[in-house]
Coordinates of C-alpha atoms in Angstrom, one line a residue:
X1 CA -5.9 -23.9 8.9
X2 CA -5.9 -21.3 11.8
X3 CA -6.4 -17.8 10.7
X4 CA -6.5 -15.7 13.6
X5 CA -4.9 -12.7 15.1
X6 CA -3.2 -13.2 17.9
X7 CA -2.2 -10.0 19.9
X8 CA 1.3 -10.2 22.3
X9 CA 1.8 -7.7 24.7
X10 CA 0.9 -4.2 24.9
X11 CA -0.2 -3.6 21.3
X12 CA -3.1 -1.2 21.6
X13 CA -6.9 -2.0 19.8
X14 CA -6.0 1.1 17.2
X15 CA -2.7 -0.4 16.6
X16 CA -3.9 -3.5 16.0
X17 CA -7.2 -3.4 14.0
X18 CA -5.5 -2.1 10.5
X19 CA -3.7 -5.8 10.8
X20 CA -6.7 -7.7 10.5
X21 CA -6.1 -7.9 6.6
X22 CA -2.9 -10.4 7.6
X23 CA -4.8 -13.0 8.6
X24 CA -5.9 -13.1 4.4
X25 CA -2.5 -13.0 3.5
X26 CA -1.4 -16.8 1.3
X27 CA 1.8 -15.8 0.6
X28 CA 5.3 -14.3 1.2
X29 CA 4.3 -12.7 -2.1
X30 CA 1.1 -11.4 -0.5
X31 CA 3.0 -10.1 2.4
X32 CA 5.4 -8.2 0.4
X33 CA 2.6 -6.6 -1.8
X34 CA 0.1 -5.5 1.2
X35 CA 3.6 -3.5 3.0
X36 CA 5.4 -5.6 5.3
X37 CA 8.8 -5.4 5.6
X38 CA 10.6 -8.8 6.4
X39 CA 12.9 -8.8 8.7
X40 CA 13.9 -12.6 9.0
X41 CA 12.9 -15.6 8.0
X42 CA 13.6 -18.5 11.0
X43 CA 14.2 -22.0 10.1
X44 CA 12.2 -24.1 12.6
X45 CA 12.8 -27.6 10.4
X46 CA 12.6 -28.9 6.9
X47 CA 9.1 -27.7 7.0
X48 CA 8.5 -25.2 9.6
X49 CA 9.5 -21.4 9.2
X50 CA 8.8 -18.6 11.3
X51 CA 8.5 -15.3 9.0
X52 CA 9.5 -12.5 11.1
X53 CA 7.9 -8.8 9.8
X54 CA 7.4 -5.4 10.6
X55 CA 4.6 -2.7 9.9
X56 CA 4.5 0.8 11.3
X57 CA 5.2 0.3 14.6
X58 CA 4.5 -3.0 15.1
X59 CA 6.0 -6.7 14.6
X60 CA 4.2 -9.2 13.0
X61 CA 5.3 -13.3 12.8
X62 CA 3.8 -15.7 10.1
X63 CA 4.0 -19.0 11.3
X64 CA 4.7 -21.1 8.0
X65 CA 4.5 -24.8 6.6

C-alpha cells in the first residue's frame, strides 16, 4: 500500500509539511477525527472512491479501495 504525499501545484513546503500526518490516516473515521472537512466523496466503481477534503487552505484527495 502506497503512503506518500503527493504535492499538486503551487502548494508551498510550509503549507504542506503539517499534512504529513495524512499519510497515517486508515480511515474516513480517522480523517474526520484529525480535522478534515469532507467535501465529496467520488464514486470511481464498486470499489474505487475518491475522498475529496479540505484543511486550512488546502485540498486534500484520499484515493480509496
Amino acid at each position: 500500500m502506497s503512503r506518500e504525499l503527493r504535492i499538486v501545484g503551487g502548494v508551498s513546503g510550509d503549507l504542506a509539511a503539517p499534512l504529513a500526518h495524512v499519510t497515517r490516516l486508515d480511515t474516513l473515521e480517522d480523517v474526520l477525527h484529525r480535522g478534515l472537512e469532507i467535501l465529496e466523496v467520488i464514486v470511481q466503481d464498486e470499489y474505487t472512491h475518491d475522498v475529496v477534503c479540505r484543511t486550512r487552505d488546502v485540498f486534500v484527495i484520499f484515493d480509496t479501495t
